[in-house]
XYZ file of C-alpha atoms in Angstrom:
690
model
C 16.623 -27.499 -1.773
C 14.560 -28.962 -4.630
C 10.836 -28.449 -5.055
C 10.184 -31.978 -3.819
C 12.202 -31.198 -0.706
C 10.298 -27.958 -0.002
C 7.087 -30.018 -0.004
C 8.437 -31.630 3.169
C 9.128 -28.315 4.935
C 6.847 -26.602 7.461
C 7.664 -23.101 8.694
C 5.507 -22.560 11.766
C 5.195 -20.306 14.795
C 3.932 -21.152 18.266
C 1.815 -18.221 19.504
C -0.334 -17.603 22.573
C -1.121 -15.455 25.584
C 1.504 -15.439 28.310
C 1.500 -18.584 30.476
C -0.643 -20.632 28.071
C 2.234 -23.098 27.692
C 3.833 -22.236 24.316
C 7.409 -22.883 25.341
C 6.541 -26.092 27.207
C 4.708 -27.280 24.080
C 7.744 -26.423 21.931
C 10.047 -28.255 24.351
C 7.905 -31.409 24.020
C 7.982 -31.154 20.230
C 11.785 -30.988 20.334
C 11.937 -33.943 22.742
C 9.641 -36.291 20.798
C 11.388 -35.416 17.516
C 14.766 -36.254 19.058
C 16.076 -32.702 18.723
C 16.781 -32.621 22.465
C 17.265 -35.608 24.759
C 15.867 -34.294 28.006
C 12.661 -32.446 28.764
C 13.200 -28.738 29.437
C 11.232 -27.030 32.182
C 10.261 -23.358 32.064
C 9.806 -23.062 35.842
C 13.283 -24.454 36.514
C 14.966 -22.392 33.799
C 16.004 -25.440 31.756
C 13.917 -24.810 28.616
C 16.127 -24.849 25.511
C 14.118 -22.094 23.805
C 14.270 -19.677 26.772
C 18.031 -19.161 26.662
C 18.334 -15.545 27.862
C 19.138 -15.130 31.591
C 16.084 -12.871 31.974
C 13.862 -15.565 30.421
C 15.206 -18.251 32.749
C 14.700 -16.023 35.814
C 11.183 -14.849 34.948
C 9.884 -18.015 33.301
C 8.619 -16.094 30.264
C 9.660 -15.811 26.623
C 11.128 -12.410 25.742
C 12.737 -12.955 22.343
C 11.406 -15.137 19.553
C 13.687 -18.161 19.199
C 14.121 -20.300 16.073
C 14.824 -24.018 15.901
C 14.445 -26.973 13.534
C 13.382 -30.579 14.031
C 12.349 -33.603 11.951
C 9.043 -35.471 12.200
C 7.662 -38.099 9.810
C 10.342 -37.252 7.210
C 9.361 -33.575 7.349
C 11.575 -30.662 8.403
C 9.720 -28.386 10.819
C 11.225 -24.905 11.286
C 9.746 -23.461 14.478
C 9.703 -19.964 15.920
C 8.631 -19.817 19.564
C 7.165 -16.332 20.114
C 6.610 -14.296 23.313
C 3.171 -14.084 24.893
C 3.632 -10.858 26.853
C 2.081 -7.724 25.343
C 5.349 -5.775 25.745
C 6.983 -8.034 23.159
C 4.250 -8.051 20.511
C 6.775 -6.849 17.908
C 8.533 -10.219 18.169
C 5.277 -11.935 17.197
C 4.628 -9.456 14.378
C 7.911 -10.053 12.613
C 7.729 -13.810 13.094
C 4.226 -14.120 11.622
C 5.312 -12.007 8.642
C 7.664 -14.774 7.476
C 5.872 -17.934 8.622
C 3.691 -20.243 6.541
C 1.551 -21.558 9.400
C 0.985 -21.215 13.123
C -0.070 -23.187 16.170
C -2.255 -21.094 18.463
C -2.000 -22.404 22.027
C -4.888 -21.667 24.392
C -5.083 -22.314 28.124
C -7.992 -24.663 28.856
C -8.920 -22.470 31.847
C -8.345 -18.941 30.516
C -9.411 -19.676 26.937
C -9.130 -16.716 24.572
C -7.188 -14.163 26.617
C -6.227 -10.613 25.557
C -2.898 -11.454 23.933
C -4.536 -14.495 22.311
C -6.761 -12.045 20.434
C -3.837 -9.808 19.519
C -1.690 -12.573 18.019
C -4.713 -14.128 16.309
C -5.491 -10.882 14.506
C -1.804 -10.461 13.657
C -2.026 -13.856 11.956
C -5.227 -12.681 10.190
C -3.270 -9.695 8.865
C -0.769 -11.980 7.122
C -3.322 -14.703 6.177
C -1.409 -17.342 8.147
C -3.153 -20.757 8.242
C -3.613 -21.991 11.814
C -4.313 -25.007 13.954
C -5.212 -24.662 17.636
C -4.017 -26.587 20.673
C -6.008 -26.304 23.906
C -3.342 -26.885 26.549
C -3.486 -27.466 30.311
C -6.489 -29.783 30.229
C -5.139 -31.154 33.521
C -5.678 -27.870 35.371
C -8.584 -27.327 37.742
C -11.297 -25.383 35.898
C -10.330 -26.666 32.438
C -13.308 -26.336 30.077
C -12.702 -27.485 26.498
C -16.181 -26.675 25.087
C -15.978 -23.153 26.573
C -12.657 -22.519 24.797
C -14.220 -23.662 21.504
C -17.123 -21.231 22.047
C -14.698 -18.390 22.848
C -12.743 -19.045 19.639
C -15.973 -18.846 17.672
C -17.406 -15.786 19.447
C -14.291 -13.702 20.144
C -12.023 -14.579 17.213
C -14.613 -15.146 14.499
C -12.988 -18.519 13.784
C -14.647 -21.760 12.719
C -13.058 -24.320 15.076
C -13.326 -28.035 14.235
C -12.539 -30.481 17.038
C -10.271 -33.247 15.762
C -9.156 -34.265 19.262
C -11.424 -34.449 22.341
C -10.378 -34.709 26.003
C -11.148 -37.657 28.229
C -12.023 -35.950 31.517
C -10.737 -32.547 32.613
C -8.775 -31.139 35.508
C -7.607 -33.871 37.863
C -9.672 -36.448 35.930
C -7.980 -35.705 32.576
C -6.291 -38.952 31.511
C -6.225 -39.157 27.709
C -7.612 -37.940 24.398
C -9.968 -39.102 21.648
C -8.879 -39.075 18.001
C -12.088 -38.086 16.202
C -10.807 -39.057 12.737
C -9.260 -42.347 13.866
C -12.183 -43.237 16.113
C -10.206 -44.390 19.143
C -8.962 -43.240 22.540
C -5.289 -42.620 23.303
C -3.658 -43.099 26.701
C -0.084 -41.974 27.358
C 2.558 -43.824 29.363
C 3.957 -41.628 32.151
C 7.100 -43.741 32.629
C 8.243 -42.964 29.073
C 7.411 -39.219 29.417
C 4.494 -39.775 27.037
C 6.674 -41.214 24.257
C 4.548 -44.376 24.257
C 0.771 -44.426 24.033
C -1.905 -47.027 23.470
C -4.998 -47.102 21.248
C -8.141 -48.238 23.016
C -11.909 -48.097 22.600
C -13.617 -44.783 23.308
C -15.133 -44.761 26.836
C -18.904 -45.136 26.778
C -19.452 -41.855 28.635
C -17.605 -40.007 25.830
C -19.418 -41.592 22.881
C -22.071 -38.862 22.542
C -19.424 -36.111 22.409
C -17.386 -38.143 19.917
C -20.346 -38.779 17.595
C -21.371 -35.107 17.668
C -17.815 -33.950 16.889
C -17.474 -36.540 14.098
C -20.739 -35.420 12.456
C -19.607 -31.773 12.455
C -16.130 -32.692 11.159
C -17.404 -34.929 8.358
C -20.043 -32.427 7.223
C -17.719 -29.376 7.381
C -14.977 -31.019 5.326
C -17.411 -32.559 2.827
C -18.741 -29.081 1.989
C -15.382 -28.249 0.374
C -15.830 -30.766 -2.448
C -18.859 -31.872 -4.443
C -17.796 -35.510 -4.763
C -16.969 -35.618 -1.041
C -20.451 -34.294 -0.278
C -21.934 -37.105 -2.366
C -19.892 -39.633 -0.365
C -20.963 -37.974 2.883
C -24.633 -38.239 1.943
C -24.109 -41.923 1.109
C -22.240 -42.499 4.363
C -19.037 -43.556 2.543
C -16.772 -40.556 3.228
C -13.484 -42.096 4.428
C -11.204 -40.823 7.216
C -8.381 -40.497 4.662
C -10.518 -38.176 2.507
C -11.485 -36.144 5.593
C -7.784 -35.697 6.414
C -7.094 -34.438 2.863
C -10.002 -32.001 2.991
C -8.941 -30.774 6.433
C -5.613 -29.795 4.878
C -7.385 -27.932 2.072
C -9.726 -26.085 4.429
C -6.943 -25.185 6.870
C -4.673 -23.739 4.180
C -7.578 -21.770 2.679
C -8.556 -20.482 6.144
C -12.038 -22.008 5.972
C -11.718 -23.550 9.430
C -9.256 -24.227 12.241
C -8.586 -27.807 13.422
C -8.530 -27.909 17.238
C -6.541 -30.405 19.296
C -6.119 -30.646 23.050
C -3.789 -32.075 25.665
C -1.470 -31.195 28.521
C 2.098 -30.386 27.482
C 3.454 -30.514 31.028
C 1.898 -33.978 31.504
C 3.179 -35.086 28.057
C -0.283 -35.748 26.632
C -1.298 -35.001 23.037
C 1.917 -33.527 21.623
C 2.657 -36.222 19.035
C -0.837 -35.744 17.608
C -0.138 -32.014 17.390
C 3.085 -32.753 15.481
C 1.149 -35.004 13.095
C -1.347 -32.164 12.583
C 1.464 -29.698 11.751
C 2.722 -32.037 9.032
C -0.737 -33.079 7.779
C -2.618 -29.779 7.736
C -0.252 -26.803 7.689
C 1.143 -25.784 4.285
C 4.496 -26.337 2.650
C 6.071 -23.142 1.236
C 5.236 -24.218 -2.322
C 1.508 -24.442 -1.516
C 1.134 -20.749 -0.728
C 0.559 -17.950 -3.253
C 3.454 -15.922 -4.716
C 4.913 -13.092 -2.646
C 4.011 -9.554 -3.820
C 7.006 -7.290 -4.406
C 7.914 -4.214 -6.410
C 10.875 -3.158 -8.468
C 12.853 0.057 -8.132
C 10.710 1.707 -10.817
C 7.587 1.054 -8.729
C 6.169 -1.713 -10.922
C 4.679 -4.715 -9.162
C 5.876 -8.278 -9.460
C 4.864 -11.580 -7.858
C 7.714 -13.803 -6.687
C 7.068 -17.544 -6.918
C 8.167 -19.528 -3.868
C 10.456 -21.726 -5.940
C 14.122 -22.634 -6.183
C 13.822 -21.965 -9.949
C 13.461 -18.208 -9.329
C 16.261 -15.754 -8.548
C 17.267 -15.440 -4.889
C 15.128 -13.223 -2.636
C 14.890 -13.121 1.161
C 13.430 -10.895 3.867
C 15.392 -9.988 6.999
C 12.904 -10.344 9.872
C 15.220 -10.109 12.871
C 18.687 -8.789 13.693
C 20.609 -10.141 16.662
C 24.046 -9.179 17.934
C 25.707 -12.510 18.696
C 28.703 -12.337 21.094
C 30.598 -14.914 18.993
C 29.471 -14.273 15.409
C 28.765 -10.525 15.540
C 25.650 -9.125 13.870
C 23.389 -11.914 12.628
C 20.531 -11.295 10.223
C 17.692 -13.818 10.492
C 16.167 -14.214 7.047
C 13.330 -16.072 5.377
C 14.306 -17.238 1.899
C 11.323 -16.934 -0.432
C 12.863 -17.866 -3.783
C 16.032 -19.202 -5.345
C 19.065 -20.281 -3.375
C 22.370 -18.846 -2.210
C 25.657 -20.222 -0.917
C 27.741 -19.050 2.023
C 30.164 -16.373 0.842
C 28.101 -15.041 -2.075
C 27.346 -11.335 -2.440
C 23.845 -9.917 -1.971
C 22.187 -6.557 -2.546
C 20.353 -4.885 0.333
C 17.522 -3.315 -1.656
C 16.590 -0.964 1.206
C 20.023 0.687 1.502
C 21.256 -0.043 -2.029
C 24.492 -1.490 -0.646
C 26.144 -4.784 -1.531
C 27.355 -7.137 1.184
C 28.908 -10.568 1.454
C 26.909 -13.336 3.074
C 29.118 -14.889 5.741
C 28.704 -17.347 8.611
C 25.536 -18.909 7.197
C 23.906 -20.871 10.032
C 20.705 -22.580 11.150
C 19.730 -21.587 14.687
C 18.613 -23.726 17.599
C 17.770 -21.041 20.192
C 21.248 -19.563 20.859
C 23.136 -22.507 19.326
C 23.957 -22.775 15.638
C 24.815 -25.225 12.857
C 26.847 -24.125 9.826
C 25.144 -24.298 6.416
C 26.774 -24.303 2.976
C 23.619 -23.155 1.173
C 20.027 -22.076 1.809
C 17.093 -22.221 -0.588
C 13.438 -21.254 -0.971
C 11.515 -22.212 2.180
C 14.504 -21.978 4.516
C 14.766 -19.865 7.651
C 18.405 -19.191 8.512
C 20.791 -16.552 9.828
C 23.904 -15.003 8.314
C 26.526 -12.419 9.149
C 25.740 -9.124 7.416
C 27.225 -5.775 8.395
C 24.553 -3.234 7.567
C 21.025 -4.669 7.732
C 17.832 -3.870 9.594
C 14.546 -5.653 10.175
C 12.406 -5.505 7.025
C 15.283 -5.270 4.515
C 15.051 -7.267 1.272
C 18.083 -9.226 0.058
C 18.504 -10.292 -3.582
C 21.302 -10.880 -6.064
C 22.735 -7.544 -7.308
C 21.467 -8.121 -10.867
C 17.840 -8.821 -9.806
C 16.761 -6.006 -7.453
C 13.271 -5.986 -5.945
C 11.659 -5.078 -2.633
C 9.376 -7.362 -0.633
C 6.644 -6.009 1.625
C 8.306 -4.834 4.839
C 7.091 -5.105 8.457
C 5.309 -2.375 10.422
C 5.753 -2.013 14.164
C 3.713 -0.094 16.770
C 5.024 3.131 18.287
C 6.288 3.048 21.899
C 3.847 4.068 24.638
C 6.228 4.524 27.564
C 9.615 6.123 28.153
C 12.154 6.669 30.908
C 15.482 8.410 31.337
C 18.699 6.391 31.456
C 22.276 7.367 32.209
C 25.537 5.538 33.021
C 26.684 5.297 36.632
C 30.044 6.653 35.478
C 30.473 9.454 32.929
C 33.332 7.454 31.407
C 30.711 4.951 30.198
C 28.819 7.493 28.044
C 30.108 6.061 24.773
C 29.641 2.467 25.930
C 26.016 3.232 26.837
C 25.350 4.891 23.477
C 26.868 1.921 21.649
C 24.763 -0.494 23.726
C 21.554 1.453 23.040
C 22.318 1.598 19.319
C 22.909 -2.155 19.256
C 19.646 -2.932 21.094
C 17.646 -0.527 18.920
C 18.975 -2.386 15.866
C 17.706 -5.676 17.300
C 14.312 -4.422 18.525
C 12.260 -2.203 16.167
C 9.755 -1.383 18.939
C 12.543 0.081 21.105
C 13.562 3.687 20.405
C 16.167 6.051 21.816
C 15.805 9.841 21.997
C 17.060 12.941 23.759
C 14.978 15.216 25.999
C 15.533 18.646 24.431
C 15.086 20.523 27.703
C 17.140 18.363 30.095
C 19.510 16.740 27.615
C 18.783 13.326 29.165
C 18.824 10.155 27.102
C 15.323 8.634 26.887
C 14.571 5.000 26.137
C 11.112 4.279 24.756
C 9.266 0.969 24.628
C 5.995 -0.933 24.836
C 5.720 -1.232 28.633
C 7.451 -1.262 32.000
C 8.720 -4.811 31.562
C 10.095 -4.017 28.108
C 12.227 -1.143 29.437
C 13.206 -3.122 32.523
C 14.544 -5.927 30.299
C 16.414 -3.393 28.133
C 18.136 -1.910 31.211
C 18.994 -5.409 32.458
C 20.505 -6.404 29.101
C 22.648 -3.256 29.009
C 24.153 -4.185 32.361
C 24.503 -7.939 31.775
C 25.375 -8.217 28.113
C 27.126 -4.892 27.520
C 28.741 -4.523 30.953
C 27.520 -0.933 31.482
C 26.080 -0.042 34.885
C 23.161 2.368 34.510
C 20.642 4.431 36.463
C 17.074 4.758 35.246
C 14.379 7.299 36.021
C 10.726 6.734 36.717
C 8.832 5.484 33.629
C 6.824 8.174 31.855
C 3.897 7.929 29.493
C 4.323 8.852 25.817
C 1.397 11.212 25.258
C -0.026 12.401 21.942
C -1.548 15.758 20.970
C -4.628 16.490 18.900
C -7.336 19.152 18.549
C -10.867 19.328 19.914
C -12.431 21.523 17.216
C -12.012 22.340 13.553
C -9.714 25.242 12.704
C -8.167 27.013 9.745
C -4.745 28.500 9.271
C -2.528 29.890 6.553
C 1.172 30.066 5.919
C 3.219 32.087 3.478
C 6.955 31.688 2.991
C 9.120 34.272 1.194
C 12.851 34.049 1.486
C 16.009 34.234 -0.548
C 18.274 31.241 0.022
C 21.725 31.274 -1.554
C 20.658 33.947 -3.995
C 17.476 32.237 -5.128
C 13.964 33.293 -4.164
C 11.666 30.728 -2.552
C 7.915 31.225 -2.287
C 5.114 29.090 -0.941
C 1.538 29.732 0.164
C -1.041 27.397 1.678
C -4.386 27.632 3.457
C -5.348 24.582 5.522
C -8.345 23.386 7.473
C -7.861 20.776 10.198
C -10.536 18.572 11.780
C -10.322 16.062 14.651
C -10.123 12.377 13.638
C -9.933 9.072 15.489
C -6.282 8.328 14.789
C -3.483 8.907 12.331
C -2.784 11.872 10.038
C -4.916 12.152 6.902
C -4.059 14.639 4.148
C -6.744 15.618 1.608
C -6.200 17.880 -1.408
C -9.292 20.077 -1.951
C -7.726 22.609 -4.310
C -10.180 23.827 -6.924
C -7.320 24.987 -9.154
C -6.646 21.855 -11.208
C -3.637 23.558 -12.797
C -1.761 23.779 -9.505
C 1.356 21.569 -9.945
C 1.243 18.197 -8.214
C 4.830 18.482 -6.995
C 3.955 21.653 -5.046
C 0.935 19.862 -3.494
C 3.245 17.019 -2.493
C 5.659 19.572 -1.006
C 2.861 21.019 1.157
C 2.059 17.481 2.349
C 5.728 16.844 3.151
C 5.861 20.023 5.197
C 2.732 18.983 7.104
C 4.001 15.464 7.794
C 7.341 16.858 8.881
C 5.641 19.069 11.483
C 3.424 16.532 13.232
C 6.290 15.268 15.401
C 5.790 18.049 17.945
C 2.421 19.534 18.925
C 1.764 23.024 20.342
C 0.943 21.988 23.927
C 3.962 20.056 25.159
C 5.838 18.967 22.062
C 4.358 15.465 21.869
C 3.616 13.883 18.448
C 0.325 14.895 16.840
C -2.240 12.139 16.262
C -5.843 12.030 15.078
C -6.287 14.890 12.601
C -7.606 15.326 9.067
C -5.779 18.064 7.128
C -7.422 19.659 4.091
C -5.456 21.785 1.633
C -8.044 24.378 0.585
C -6.092 27.133 -1.161
C -2.600 27.734 -2.501
C -1.166 30.650 -4.458
C 1.599 30.635 -7.070
C 4.406 33.155 -7.599
C 5.412 34.108 -11.131
C 9.076 33.222 -10.633
C 9.848 32.078 -7.074
C 7.471 29.184 -6.384
C 9.503 26.243 -5.102
C 9.035 22.952 -3.309
C 11.037 24.299 -0.375
C 8.694 27.270 -0.112
C 5.534 25.173 -0.144
C 6.927 22.708 2.389
C 7.618 25.600 4.783
C 4.204 27.147 4.049
C 2.448 23.847 4.819
C 4.316 23.541 8.120
C 3.516 27.145 9.111
C -0.180 26.734 8.250
C -0.431 23.506 10.206
C 1.093 25.081 13.334
C -1.475 27.883 13.163
C -4.310 25.373 12.716
C -3.196 23.362 15.720
C -2.978 26.463 17.922
C -6.451 27.585 16.802
C -8.037 24.131 17.147
C -8.151 24.045 20.957
C -5.287 21.537 21.357
C -5.716 18.594 23.736
C -3.543 15.849 25.158
C -4.271 12.171 24.446
C -2.969 9.317 26.570
C -2.489 5.596 25.918
C -5.291 3.535 27.414
C -4.758 -0.137 28.178
C -7.223 -2.987 28.112
C -6.922 -4.723 31.477
C -7.933 -8.356 31.905
C -8.124 -9.384 35.583
C -8.804 -12.855 36.967
C -9.955 -12.340 40.536
C -11.517 -14.472 43.317
C -15.159 -13.484 43.822
C -14.463 -12.358 47.396
C -12.288 -9.468 46.181
C -14.301 -8.229 43.191
C -15.569 -5.109 45.000
C -12.075 -3.994 46.049
C -10.648 -4.599 42.582
C -13.421 -2.671 40.791
C -13.115 0.187 43.290
C -9.392 0.358 42.579
C -10.012 0.367 38.812
C -12.417 3.303 39.188
C -9.920 5.156 41.377
C -7.382 4.819 38.550
C -9.697 6.659 36.121
C -10.667 3.310 34.612
C -13.975 1.833 33.546
C -15.149 -1.771 33.781
C -16.288 -3.097 30.401
C -17.417 -6.582 31.293
C -17.553 -9.127 34.100
C -17.946 -12.850 33.585
C -17.921 -15.689 36.130
C -15.367 -18.429 35.488
C -15.994 -21.103 38.101
C -14.922 -19.731 41.478
C -13.291 -16.630 40.002
C -14.439 -13.591 38.060
C -13.017 -12.331 34.787
C -13.004 -8.514 34.793
C -12.288 -6.570 31.615
C -11.553 -2.860 31.985
C -10.010 0.160 30.249
C -7.460 2.066 32.341
C -5.010 4.843 31.374
C -1.422 3.583 31.270
C -0.332 6.481 33.510
C -2.406 4.972 36.328
C -1.002 1.451 36.015
C 2.578 1.895 37.161
C 3.099 -0.503 40.054
C -0.313 -2.111 39.503
C 1.056 -5.629 39.945
C 2.023 -4.947 43.573
C -1.243 -3.104 44.271
C -3.357 -5.984 42.940
C -1.435 -8.525 45.007
C -2.002 -6.391 48.099
C -5.739 -6.031 47.418
C -6.318 -9.757 46.884
C -3.682 -11.349 49.136
C -1.794 -12.425 46.034
C -4.720 -14.433 44.624
C -5.523 -12.304 41.529
C -3.652 -12.006 38.264
C -3.865 -9.623 35.340
C -2.603 -8.889 31.860
C -2.871 -5.771 29.776
C -2.466 -4.663 26.203
C -2.598 -1.342 24.404
C -6.146 -0.391 23.412
C -6.096 3.143 21.995
C -5.228 6.787 22.623
C -7.972 8.720 24.401
C -8.428 12.420 25.120
C -7.521 13.509 28.650
C -9.960 15.555 30.713
C -9.190 19.276 30.844
C -8.444 19.402 34.600
C -5.975 16.511 34.333
C -4.374 18.097 31.261
C -3.813 21.323 33.226
C -2.228 19.384 36.072
C 0.078 17.500 33.712
C 1.169 20.673 31.942
C 1.886 22.342 35.292
C 4.037 19.378 36.278
C 5.939 19.840 33.020
C 6.352 23.556 33.751
C 4.235 24.588 30.736
C 1.940 27.594 31.146
C 1.126 28.548 27.548
C 0.752 27.044 24.101
C 4.009 26.841 22.164
């Protein structure tokens, strides 16, 4: 792909809260571009992008799905991402490799919890965005309120480039603020045809206000444009150019609106993707580092040597293990050899394909700007691929730790190996899914981001791998910390294989909000750095199991205050052991406590049932953070421990006669009250500190 060709490429993601209409929007994009020839429907399980059986049954996106279409002579590579909090990792890895994103908001719900999460994930990777306010045809749709929520809750600067004509049942068309006309869509052609008409008189005030803001905001990006604006001669074409500049720089976010299910406003969204989101060549170079640790910036050009990042691994039943990769520089042909810079192994690129959900098209070559998949034997998410003679490592992808676990076992003992193989395969695909063994019972534990996540994993094992399984009750993944500062020392003296090993360390540990922080406070500047690093390694190697119940340690600051040397036997092994011993003593002396995952709960509830819902939240050790009226319903935001939310969906339906809905996302780890900690430890059969 030449540089001129990459200018006509857009790599974008569709991101939103669950049920905002991402997949329906993607289906309309594919239909109007001619990529598919019939409209898919999420509710009827006919959406092309929701190809998994579990997605068709539940009407939600579980795995990110890639596809490609053409619009106005531009190639648009699209990744449709999940909106459920349990599958946030899918959004994380997609945004890492995308050049732009379309944030879809429900016109009724506005900025919902997962909307915030994915928005801040996009902030993390500096992804330029446009916004699409969907479902303007729903009762309670409020376009101005969504704009205000974007400004107040996301810190964005939204610029309306499309306005609705009516809302709810009266929604019938849209206003193009730049073009200065109204658009009405023909239902008989599924919205493929639309007409340009004069703006209705009752909408002129809103149009003029939006135009003034749009013209002024874009003019501020350029001195000559500001002169034209002051003279009243700033043209719509110049505004469009400046909108592109401001969007790519992140100065503002163009906002469009419509109703994907009613086929209104999608073509204008496709125009916006082409007009305002960046081509790969317009973005800054990718930071990377060589094996020697030196930094290098990789230009997004076909003139550079080949480099690509593996952002997803999928076990295809026909093609075997497929590695989804974003090519950042250079080009490569099917059959060429690559170096996996993470493992140091060489592999041959085979079965090079472009994906359309679970379908594929063979490719002879891929180049900078492409998103494709290839058969590779030994790869994982976050691996960097280059030619063997040009090794370098691109920035990888970080994923959150699981917050919930449950036991799993095969129905038949003869399926033990098949289950282990299935779990290994799924863990390769999903970096937020982990597998472990309970040391006391010997049971296999699967760990994930929520009940639904683990439920889908169990379903896939049975459907895709053909292994019938039993699962236990989901359990919370707790953390351990300390409630007061404490000191401890460790000294290691031992002869190993005829050589003496010595290490000595005195530590002080203090409570912290989260994470593990190591600070070197040694006054002896002559103490060797490699021994200090060994103490740190010993500490970090010991935080996997705390003194109370063996859960990982979180939220401590560790200070190395003293360390002694031996004339002949000081060794890195000795100091690593000494650091571990000192840390264990500190944790025992620091009044250890349990911490539990706390979820942010967002409930939409009819006003008649608010009292019952709040009472139930309080009974679950939760606290209400905020209440806000939204028409005839109330929006309730609360913090509730995850341990109290198992089965909450059924309980909420029962309380409100099925009229309330909720979503939740991980908020933080919080210390558990002493009486509840004692009860939990008793249930685990623990009576003393380990």
